Amino acid sequence: MDDPTRSQESTGPTRRISQRKRFEDFDQPAADAEQQAASASATSSSERLAAVRNSLQGMRLGDVLVAMGVLTSDQIREPESESRMTREYLGQVLMRKGMISPEQLCHAVAIQAGLPVVDLTGYSVPAWTRHKLSVDVMIKYDFVPFADDAQTVYIAAKRPLTPQRINELKTSLGRAVDIRIAPDHQISAMLNHLAPGRFQQKRQHERLKMAMPAWLQLCDERGENISNSMSNTQTVDISEGGFRVEVPEAVYNTLKNARRKDIHFRVRVSLPPHNVLCTCVLRYARKKENVKSWEMPWVLGLQITLISGIERENLKQICTRVAIMLQRAKLLED
């Protein structure tokens, strides 16, 4: 007959482990229920988000931005009209006006096209693809290769590529291509890295014709404000040495009333995500000929006299992006 004491001693540790396990797991059903509920909620939320994204796919970009809550219907109306008249992409008009950031545009285009987004930070163009694709083609169609594997080349684009363009890329690269949407300034930076001398100024400070938001404020040569009022206007052209800006009659009258030859301005220009704040001296003020009723009649020539190293680098980035945009427009015309 078995000894009950020995049997109990031999099974004691096992029983204690078994009991401890049962006590440890006592609240597990409740924890599992909470975890399942949270998971179900997350899944439900994810499904709702996917449904919303799917419903926006294929819609106009302006409608997508409104649905995202980035802009209102009233805000989008004027840029859409300008885009139709100038044949410029709506996203470029909105960024030039400082109404949206490159990241917001990137996500809106990705939702519209049903494509994933990629952050190009830390990526570089695979060396072998440079022999397969010309920089002119990349500039013309706003894309850049950023990674590859044995079967696929991953392409970052500012907007979706046409099926014909994708087939041409497959033929040129000899691999499948995977298209992602990336922010405008990141693609411009990679294009500039591909051909660093391509977009250098032909002279020291070449003027680049571009209308972008600008803000002016009277100041002295040290950048100290003379006036608290700030005028919203826009550039006619930009360079690394200064700007030409359009201003209304009221701003010109302010200059006359100041009665100073050494008038300076604090100037802020913006092409998201880059902003520049600097001090400029007024070189000249000229009135346009045949000014239309909706136009600003005066053009001011401003030369930069005071700018920090960081702001100087931002200005270089803006000039590079504008040069790429102008080069792309020229290629499309050819």
mmCIF file of C-alpha atoms in Angstrom:
data_model
loop_
_atom_site.group_PDB
_atom_site.id
_atom_site.type_symbol
_atom_site.label_atom_id
_atom_site.label_comp_id
_atom_site.label_asym_id
_atom_site.label_seq_id
_atom_site.Cartn_x
_atom_site.Cartn_y
_atom_site.Cartn_z
ATOM 1 C CA MET A 1 0.000 0.000 0.000
ATOM 2 C CA ASP A 2 1.307 3.450 -0.820
ATOM 3 C CA ASP A 3 2.365 5.718 2.000
ATOM 4 C CA PRO A 4 -0.016 8.718 1.901
ATOM 5 C CA THR A 5 2.640 10.912 3.567
ATOM 6 C CA ARG A 6 5.259 10.074 0.931
ATOM 7 C CA SER A 7 2.724 10.548 -1.788
ATOM 8 C CA GLN A 8 1.763 13.965 -0.415
ATOM 9 C CA GLU A 9 5.423 14.979 -0.019
ATOM 10 C CA SER A 10 6.272 13.883 -3.535
ATOM 11 C CA THR A 11 3.386 15.726 -5.054
ATOM 12 C CA GLY A 12 3.526 18.768 -2.780
ATOM 13 C CA PRO A 13 5.761 20.992 -4.959
ATOM 14 C CA THR A 14 3.800 20.098 -8.060
ATOM 15 C CA ARG A 15 0.570 20.871 -6.288
ATOM 16 C CA ARG A 16 1.982 24.222 -5.035
ATOM 17 C CA ILE A 17 3.106 25.153 -8.545
ATOM 18 C CA SER A 18 -0.283 24.115 -9.889
ATOM 19 C CA GLN A 19 -2.092 26.158 -7.246
ATOM 20 C CA ARG A 20 0.187 29.194 -7.836
ATOM 21 C CA LYS A 21 -0.499 29.009 -11.534
ATOM 22 C CA ARG A 22 -4.231 28.871 -10.904
ATOM 23 C CA PHE A 23 -4.056 31.902 -8.591
ATOM 24 C CA GLU A 24 -1.851 33.817 -11.043
ATOM 25 C CA ASP A 25 -4.329 33.123 -13.811
ATOM 26 C CA PHE A 26 -7.354 33.902 -11.671
ATOM 27 C CA ASP A 27 -7.828 37.389 -13.228
ATOM 28 C CA GLN A 28 -6.676 36.348 -16.681
ATOM 29 C CA PRO A 29 -10.168 35.918 -18.175
ATOM 30 C CA ALA A 30 -10.970 39.516 -17.225
ATOM 31 C CA ALA A 31 -7.606 40.715 -18.572
ATOM 32 C CA ASP A 32 -8.140 38.738 -21.756
ATOM 33 C CA ALA A 33 -11.588 40.243 -22.121
ATOM 34 C CA GLU A 34 -10.199 43.775 -21.719
ATOM 35 C CA GLN A 35 -7.415 43.056 -24.189
ATOM 36 C CA GLN A 36 -9.846 41.576 -26.675
ATOM 37 C CA ALA A 37 -12.171 44.555 -26.254
ATOM 38 C CA ALA A 38 -9.269 46.977 -26.809
ATOM 39 C CA SER A 39 -8.116 44.969 -29.811
ATOM 40 C CA ALA A 40 -11.640 44.888 -31.203
ATOM 41 C CA SER A 41 -11.945 48.643 -30.665
ATOM 42 C CA ALA A 42 -8.613 49.259 -32.403
ATOM 43 C CA THR A 43 -9.632 46.961 -35.236
ATOM 44 C CA SER A 44 -12.961 48.720 -35.538
ATOM 45 C CA SER A 45 -11.245 52.131 -35.524
ATOM 46 C CA SER A 46 -8.731 50.924 -38.098
ATOM 47 C CA GLU A 47 -11.528 49.588 -40.272
ATOM 48 C CA ARG A 48 -13.416 52.867 -40.029
ATOM 49 C CA LEU A 49 -10.253 54.793 -40.974
ATOM 50 C CA ALA A 50 -9.640 52.450 -43.899
ATOM 51 C CA ALA A 51 -13.255 52.911 -45.004
ATOM 52 C CA VAL A 52 -12.865 56.696 -44.888
ATOM 53 C CA ARG A 53 -9.611 56.517 -46.860
ATOM 54 C CA ASN A 54 -11.225 54.241 -49.427
ATOM 55 C CA SER A 55 -14.155 56.611 -49.804
ATOM 56 C CA LEU A 56 -11.741 59.490 -50.569
ATOM 57 C CA GLN A 57 -9.721 57.526 -53.100
ATOM 58 C CA GLY A 58 -10.082 58.966 -56.584
ATOM 59 C CA MET A 59 -11.643 62.220 -55.380
ATOM 60 C CA ARG A 60 -10.272 65.641 -56.335
ATOM 61 C CA LEU A 61 -7.318 66.773 -54.245
ATOM 62 C CA GLY A 62 -9.193 69.799 -52.947
ATOM 63 C CA ASP A 63 -12.049 67.606 -51.714
ATOM 64 C CA VAL A 64 -9.572 65.286 -49.981
ATOM 65 C CA LEU A 65 -7.920 68.210 -48.167
ATOM 66 C CA VAL A 66 -11.321 69.491 -47.069
ATOM 67 C CA ALA A 67 -12.344 66.024 -45.849
ATOM 68 C CA MET A 68 -9.053 65.799 -43.921
ATOM 69 C CA GLY A 69 -9.898 69.065 -42.187
ATOM 70 C CA VAL A 70 -6.766 70.793 -43.516
ATOM 71 C CA LEU A 71 -8.719 73.435 -45.453
ATOM 72 C CA THR A 72 -12.303 74.595 -45.758
ATOM 73 C CA SER A 73 -14.378 74.671 -48.933
ATOM 74 C CA ASP A 74 -14.102 78.458 -49.029
ATOM 75 C CA GLN A 75 -10.310 78.371 -48.653
ATOM 76 C CA ILE A 76 -9.842 75.897 -51.486
ATOM 77 C CA ARG A 77 -11.991 77.743 -54.027
ATOM 78 C CA GLU A 78 -9.544 80.484 -55.068
ATOM 79 C CA PRO A 79 -6.455 78.202 -55.335
ATOM 80 C CA GLU A 80 -8.465 75.761 -57.480
ATOM 81 C CA SER A 81 -9.404 78.601 -59.814
ATOM 82 C CA GLU A 82 -5.765 79.749 -59.994
ATOM 83 C CA SER A 83 -4.633 76.187 -60.676
ATOM 84 C CA ARG A 84 -7.033 75.902 -63.624
ATOM 85 C CA MET A 85 -5.879 79.219 -65.103
ATOM 86 C CA THR A 86 -2.132 78.643 -64.695
ATOM 87 C CA ARG A 87 -2.221 74.854 -65.322
ATOM 88 C CA GLU A 88 -0.120 74.471 -62.195
ATOM 89 C CA TYR A 89 -0.785 71.540 -59.874
ATOM 90 C CA LEU A 90 -3.178 72.517 -57.092
ATOM 91 C CA GLY A 91 -0.781 71.181 -54.470
ATOM 92 C CA GLN A 92 1.995 73.460 -55.728
ATOM 93 C CA VAL A 93 -0.315 76.479 -55.638
ATOM 94 C CA LEU A 94 -1.347 75.687 -52.059
ATOM 95 C CA MET A 95 2.252 75.200 -50.892
ATOM 96 C CA ARG A 96 3.428 78.348 -52.648
ATOM 97 C CA LYS A 97 0.739 80.288 -50.837
ATOM 98 C CA GLY A 98 1.757 78.689 -47.536
ATOM 99 C CA MET A 99 -1.712 77.180 -47.028
ATOM 100 C CA ILE A 100 -0.507 73.605 -46.502
ATOM 101 C CA SER A 101 2.747 71.859 -45.606
ATOM 102 C CA PRO A 102 4.552 69.330 -47.853
ATOM 103 C CA GLU A 103 3.615 66.591 -45.386
ATOM 104 C CA GLN A 104 -0.095 67.484 -45.543
ATOM 105 C CA LEU A 105 0.016 67.497 -49.338
ATOM 106 C CA CYS A 106 1.884 64.186 -49.332
ATOM 107 C CA HIS A 107 -0.743 62.472 -47.178
ATOM 108 C CA ALA A 108 -3.618 63.954 -49.204
ATOM 109 C CA VAL A 109 -2.117 62.750 -52.498
ATOM 110 C CA ALA A 110 -1.466 59.304 -50.977
ATOM 111 C CA ILE A 111 -5.086 59.025 -49.822
ATOM 112 C CA GLN A 112 -6.340 60.241 -53.200
ATOM 113 C CA ALA A 113 -4.205 57.683 -55.049
ATOM 114 C CA GLY A 114 -4.490 54.830 -52.559
ATOM 115 C CA LEU A 115 -0.693 54.642 -52.250
ATOM 116 C CA PRO A 116 1.536 54.385 -49.152
ATOM 117 C CA VAL A 117 3.620 57.289 -47.834
ATOM 118 C CA VAL A 118 7.394 57.155 -47.356
ATOM 119 C CA ASP A 119 9.704 59.383 -45.328
ATOM 120 C CA LEU A 120 12.941 59.667 -47.328
ATOM 121 C CA THR A 121 15.083 60.617 -44.327
ATOM 122 C CA GLY A 122 18.183 58.419 -44.367
ATOM 123 C CA TYR A 123 17.600 57.033 -47.883
ATOM 124 C CA SER A 124 19.767 57.596 -50.950
ATOM 125 C CA VAL A 125 19.411 56.786 -54.630
ATOM 126 C CA PRO A 126 20.787 53.290 -55.465
ATOM 127 C CA ALA A 127 23.972 53.917 -57.447
ATOM 128 C CA TRP A 128 23.156 51.513 -60.303
ATOM 129 C CA THR A 129 19.831 53.217 -61.057
ATOM 130 C CA ARG A 130 21.661 56.438 -61.971
ATOM 131 C CA HIS A 131 22.920 54.691 -65.116
ATOM 132 C CA LYS A 132 19.416 53.557 -66.026
ATOM 133 C CA LEU A 133 17.430 56.770 -65.466
ATOM 134 C CA SER A 134 18.379 60.322 -66.431
ATOM 135 C CA VAL A 135 18.000 63.196 -63.975
ATOM 136 C CA ASP A 136 15.918 65.049 -66.584
ATOM 137 C CA VAL A 137 13.340 62.236 -66.569
ATOM 138 C CA MET A 138 13.200 62.286 -62.752
ATOM 139 C CA ILE A 139 12.756 66.072 -62.716
ATOM 140 C CA LYS A 140 10.142 66.002 -65.451
ATOM 141 C CA TYR A 141 7.955 63.449 -63.672
ATOM 142 C CA ASP A 142 8.804 64.347 -60.049
ATOM 143 C CA PHE A 143 10.132 61.008 -58.798
ATOM 144 C CA VAL A 144 13.328 59.444 -57.476
ATOM 145 C CA PRO A 145 14.396 55.823 -56.715
ATOM 146 C CA PHE A 146 15.213 55.456 -53.013
ATOM 147 C CA ALA A 147 15.718 51.719 -52.331
ATOM 148 C CA ASP A 148 15.904 48.351 -54.084
ATOM 149 C CA ASP A 149 16.065 44.615 -53.608
ATOM 150 C CA ALA A 150 16.596 41.663 -55.948
ATOM 151 C CA GLN A 151 13.148 41.934 -57.523
ATOM 152 C CA THR A 152 11.941 45.515 -56.954
ATOM 153 C CA VAL A 153 13.014 49.153 -57.176
ATOM 154 C CA TYR A 154 11.152 51.447 -54.768
ATOM 155 C CA ILE A 155 10.177 54.794 -56.251
ATOM 156 C CA ALA A 156 9.204 57.932 -54.309
ATOM 157 C CA ALA A 157 7.022 60.370 -56.245
ATOM 158 C CA LYS A 158 5.271 63.659 -55.548
ATOM 159 C CA ARG A 159 2.146 62.326 -57.241
ATOM 160 C CA PRO A 160 1.021 59.023 -58.841
ATOM 161 C CA LEU A 161 2.777 57.942 -62.028
ATOM 162 C CA THR A 162 0.749 56.862 -65.040
ATOM 163 C CA PRO A 163 0.631 53.153 -66.000
ATOM 164 C CA GLN A 164 2.610 54.019 -69.138
ATOM 165 C CA ARG A 165 5.325 55.715 -67.058
ATOM 166 C CA ILE A 166 5.467 52.740 -64.667
ATOM 167 C CA ASN A 167 5.892 50.326 -67.588
ATOM 168 C CA GLU A 168 8.710 52.490 -68.959
ATOM 169 C CA LEU A 169 10.414 52.381 -65.565
ATOM 170 C CA LYS A 170 10.080 48.603 -65.403
ATOM 171 C CA THR A 171 11.669 48.316 -68.853
ATOM 172 C CA SER A 172 14.501 50.733 -68.035
ATOM 173 C CA LEU A 173 15.285 49.203 -64.642
ATOM 174 C CA GLY A 174 14.614 45.576 -65.521
ATOM 175 C CA ARG A 175 12.704 45.062 -62.259
ATOM 176 C CA ALA A 176 9.278 45.575 -60.783
ATOM 177 C CA VAL A 177 8.641 49.021 -59.315
ATOM 178 C CA ASP A 178 6.838 49.920 -56.095
ATOM 179 C CA ILE A 179 5.496 53.488 -56.020
ATOM 180 C CA ARG A 180 5.296 55.487 -52.775
ATOM 181 C CA ILE A 181 4.345 59.133 -52.183
ATOM 182 C CA ALA A 182 6.918 61.397 -50.491
ATOM 183 C CA PRO A 183 6.988 65.095 -49.479
ATOM 184 C CA ASP A 184 7.959 67.601 -52.155
ATOM 185 C CA HIS A 185 11.025 69.012 -50.386
ATOM 186 C CA GLN A 186 12.514 65.570 -49.696
ATOM 187 C CA ILE A 187 12.355 64.589 -53.371
ATOM 188 C CA SER A 188 13.829 67.967 -54.392
ATOM 189 C CA ALA A 189 16.694 67.463 -51.925
ATOM 190 C CA MET A 190 17.491 64.020 -53.384
ATOM 191 C CA LEU A 191 17.371 65.364 -56.950
ATOM 192 C CA ASN A 192 19.758 68.140 -55.988
ATOM 193 C CA HIS A 193 22.070 65.541 -54.396
ATOM 194 C CA LEU A 194 22.070 63.579 -57.660
ATOM 195 C CA ALA A 195 23.390 66.567 -59.613
ATOM 196 C CA PRO A 196 24.699 69.119 -57.101
ATOM 197 C CA GLY A 197 26.054 71.441 -59.790
ATOM 198 C CA ARG A 198 22.911 71.253 -61.895
ATOM 199 C CA PHE A 199 20.941 73.801 -59.928
ATOM 200 C CA GLN A 200 23.770 76.116 -58.887
ATOM 201 C CA GLN A 201 23.174 79.718 -59.853
ATOM 202 C CA LYS A 202 24.690 80.635 -63.247
ATOM 203 C CA ARG A 203 25.760 83.939 -61.774
ATOM 204 C CA GLN A 204 26.322 84.870 -58.173
ATOM 205 C CA HIS A 205 22.668 85.609 -57.443
ATOM 206 C CA GLU A 206 20.502 84.544 -60.365
ATOM 207 C CA ARG A 207 16.910 85.701 -60.171
ATOM 208 C CA LEU A 208 14.331 82.945 -60.170
ATOM 209 C CA LYS A 209 10.859 84.027 -61.187
ATOM 210 C CA MET A 210 8.444 82.801 -58.539
ATOM 211 C CA ALA A 211 5.427 84.266 -56.757
ATOM 212 C CA MET A 212 5.379 83.209 -53.110
ATOM 213 C CA PRO A 213 4.049 84.776 -49.899
ATOM 214 C CA ALA A 214 6.163 87.578 -48.388
ATOM 215 C CA TRP A 215 5.732 89.805 -45.348
ATOM 216 C CA LEU A 216 7.376 93.226 -45.016
ATOM 217 C CA GLN A 217 7.949 95.403 -41.970
ATOM 218 C CA LEU A 218 9.855 98.710 -41.760
ATOM 219 C CA CYS A 219 13.017 98.492 -39.649
ATOM 220 C CA ASP A 220 16.464 100.039 -39.229
ATOM 221 C CA GLU A 221 19.743 98.558 -40.482
ATOM 222 C CA ARG A 222 20.015 96.373 -37.360
ATOM 223 C CA GLY A 223 16.576 94.842 -37.964
ATOM 224 C CA GLU A 224 14.871 96.758 -35.139
ATOM 225 C CA ASN A 225 11.227 97.467 -35.957
ATOM 226 C CA ILE A 226 10.259 101.015 -36.858
ATOM 227 C CA SER A 227 6.626 100.165 -37.526
ATOM 228 C CA ASN A 228 4.419 97.585 -35.849
ATOM 229 C CA SER A 229 2.379 97.072 -39.006
ATOM 230 C CA MET A 230 3.306 94.216 -41.346
ATOM 231 C CA SER A 231 2.302 94.138 -45.010
ATOM 232 C CA ASN A 232 1.299 90.873 -46.665
ATOM 233 C CA THR A 233 2.511 90.727 -50.245
ATOM 234 C CA GLN A 234 4.285 88.368 -52.646
ATOM 235 C CA THR A 235 7.555 88.024 -54.490
ATOM 236 C CA VAL A 236 8.068 88.660 -58.208
ATOM 237 C CA ASP A 237 11.358 86.797 -58.164
ATOM 238 C CA ILE A 238 13.861 85.564 -55.591
ATOM 239 C CA SER A 239 17.594 85.012 -55.322
ATOM 240 C CA GLU A 240 20.169 84.293 -52.655
ATOM 241 C CA GLY A 241 20.997 88.003 -52.646
ATOM 242 C CA GLY A 242 17.529 89.502 -52.342
ATOM 243 C CA PHE A 243 14.000 89.745 -53.668
ATOM 244 C CA ARG A 244 11.711 91.741 -55.885
ATOM 245 C CA VAL A 245 8.269 92.095 -54.325
ATOM 246 C CA GLU A 246 4.950 93.563 -55.391
ATOM 247 C CA VAL A 247 3.336 96.014 -52.974
ATOM 248 C CA PRO A 248 0.094 98.016 -52.930
ATOM 249 C CA GLU A 249 -0.076 101.801 -53.113
ATOM 250 C CA ALA A 250 -0.439 102.081 -49.322
ATOM 251 C CA VAL A 251 2.976 100.493 -48.738
ATOM 252 C CA TYR A 252 4.619 102.816 -51.248
ATOM 253 C CA ASN A 253 2.994 105.805 -49.528
ATOM 254 C CA THR A 254 4.481 104.602 -46.253
ATOM 255 C CA LEU A 255 7.920 104.689 -47.882
ATOM 256 C CA LYS A 256 7.348 108.235 -49.116
ATOM 257 C CA ASN A 257 6.175 109.382 -45.698
ATOM 258 C CA ALA A 258 9.258 107.862 -44.046
ATOM 259 C CA ARG A 259 11.429 110.267 -46.105
ATOM 260 C CA ARG A 260 14.559 108.193 -45.679
ATOM 261 C CA LYS A 261 17.085 107.042 -48.262
ATOM 262 C CA ASP A 262 18.322 104.112 -46.181
ATOM 263 C CA ILE A 263 14.976 102.421 -45.636
ATOM 264 C CA HIS A 264 15.268 98.816 -44.493
ATOM 265 C CA PHE A 265 12.725 96.039 -44.272
ATOM 266 C CA ARG A 266 12.395 92.942 -42.188
ATOM 267 C CA VAL A 267 11.360 90.420 -44.825
ATOM 268 C CA ARG A 268 9.892 86.980 -44.354
ATOM 269 C CA VAL A 269 9.363 84.626 -47.292
ATOM 270 C CA SER A 270 7.929 81.142 -47.101
ATOM 271 C CA LEU A 271 7.958 77.986 -49.182
ATOM 272 C CA PRO A 272 6.977 75.291 -46.656
ATOM 273 C CA PRO A 273 8.687 73.742 -44.858
ATOM 274 C CA HIS A 274 11.366 76.439 -45.263
ATOM 275 C CA ASN A 275 10.914 79.972 -43.951
ATOM 276 C CA VAL A 276 13.400 82.839 -44.189
ATOM 277 C CA LEU A 277 13.564 85.972 -42.035
ATOM 278 C CA CYS A 278 16.172 88.587 -42.962
ATOM 279 C CA THR A 279 16.836 92.320 -43.159
ATOM 280 C CA CYS A 280 16.917 94.014 -46.575
ATOM 281 C CA VAL A 281 17.749 97.489 -47.813
ATOM 282 C CA LEU A 282 15.493 99.154 -50.387
ATOM 283 C CA ARG A 283 17.339 99.583 -53.686
ATOM 284 C CA TYR A 284 14.535 100.955 -55.817
ATOM 285 C CA ALA A 285 10.768 101.298 -56.180
ATOM 286 C CA ARG A 286 9.206 101.173 -59.645
ATOM 287 C CA LYS A 287 5.619 101.482 -60.754
ATOM 288 C CA LYS A 288 4.313 98.920 -63.230
ATOM 289 C CA GLU A 289 2.998 99.945 -66.608
ATOM 290 C CA ASN A 290 -0.594 99.139 -67.555
ATOM 291 C CA VAL A 291 -1.548 98.016 -64.067
ATOM 292 C CA LYS A 292 -4.774 96.025 -63.899
ATOM 293 C CA SER A 293 -7.302 96.794 -61.175
ATOM 294 C CA TRP A 294 -6.545 93.662 -59.145
ATOM 295 C CA GLU A 295 -2.746 93.965 -59.369
ATOM 296 C CA MET A 296 -0.356 95.568 -56.880
ATOM 297 C CA PRO A 297 1.111 98.563 -58.732
ATOM 298 C CA TRP A 298 4.584 98.886 -57.200
ATOM 299 C CA VAL A 299 7.662 96.650 -57.376
ATOM 300 C CA LEU A 300 10.392 97.009 -54.735
ATOM 301 C CA GLY A 301 13.949 95.810 -55.232
ATOM 302 C CA LEU A 302 15.329 94.525 -51.928
ATOM 303 C CA GLN A 303 18.925 93.495 -51.183
ATOM 304 C CA ILE A 304 19.733 91.295 -48.192
ATOM 305 C CA THR A 305 22.003 93.027 -45.667
ATOM 306 C CA LEU A 306 21.532 90.887 -42.542
ATOM 307 C CA ILE A 307 20.758 87.160 -42.396
ATOM 308 C CA SER A 308 21.760 84.329 -40.044
ATOM 309 C CA GLY A 309 23.561 81.170 -41.167
ATOM 310 C CA ILE A 310 20.458 79.029 -40.636
ATOM 311 C CA GLU A 311 18.253 81.445 -42.589
ATOM 312 C CA ARG A 312 20.865 81.573 -45.362
ATOM 313 C CA GLU A 313 20.746 77.789 -45.655
ATOM 314 C CA ASN A 314 16.933 77.880 -45.733
ATOM 315 C CA LEU A 315 17.073 80.456 -48.537
ATOM 316 C CA LYS A 316 19.452 78.229 -50.495
ATOM 317 C CA GLN A 317 17.033 75.331 -50.067
ATOM 318 C CA ILE A 318 14.153 77.466 -51.332
ATOM 319 C CA CYS A 319 16.159 78.659 -54.348
ATOM 320 C CA THR A 320 17.156 75.075 -55.175
ATOM 321 C CA ARG A 321 13.551 73.880 -55.020
ATOM 322 C CA VAL A 322 12.372 76.781 -57.186
ATOM 323 C CA ALA A 323 15.149 76.077 -59.723
ATOM 324 C CA ILE A 324 14.030 72.437 -59.918
ATOM 325 C CA MET A 325 10.395 73.470 -60.348
ATOM 326 C CA LEU A 326 11.308 75.902 -63.155
ATOM 327 C CA GLN A 327 13.511 73.285 -64.835
ATOM 328 C CA ARG A 328 10.677 70.780 -64.654
ATOM 329 C CA ALA A 329 8.233 73.278 -66.215
ATOM 330 C CA LYS A 330 10.717 73.906 -69.034
ATOM 331 C CA LEU A 331 11.120 70.172 -69.686
ATOM 332 C CA LEU A 332 7.348 69.745 -69.858
ATOM 333 C CA GLU A 333 7.106 72.531 -72.439
ATOM 334 C CA ASP A 334 9.762 70.914 -74.675
#
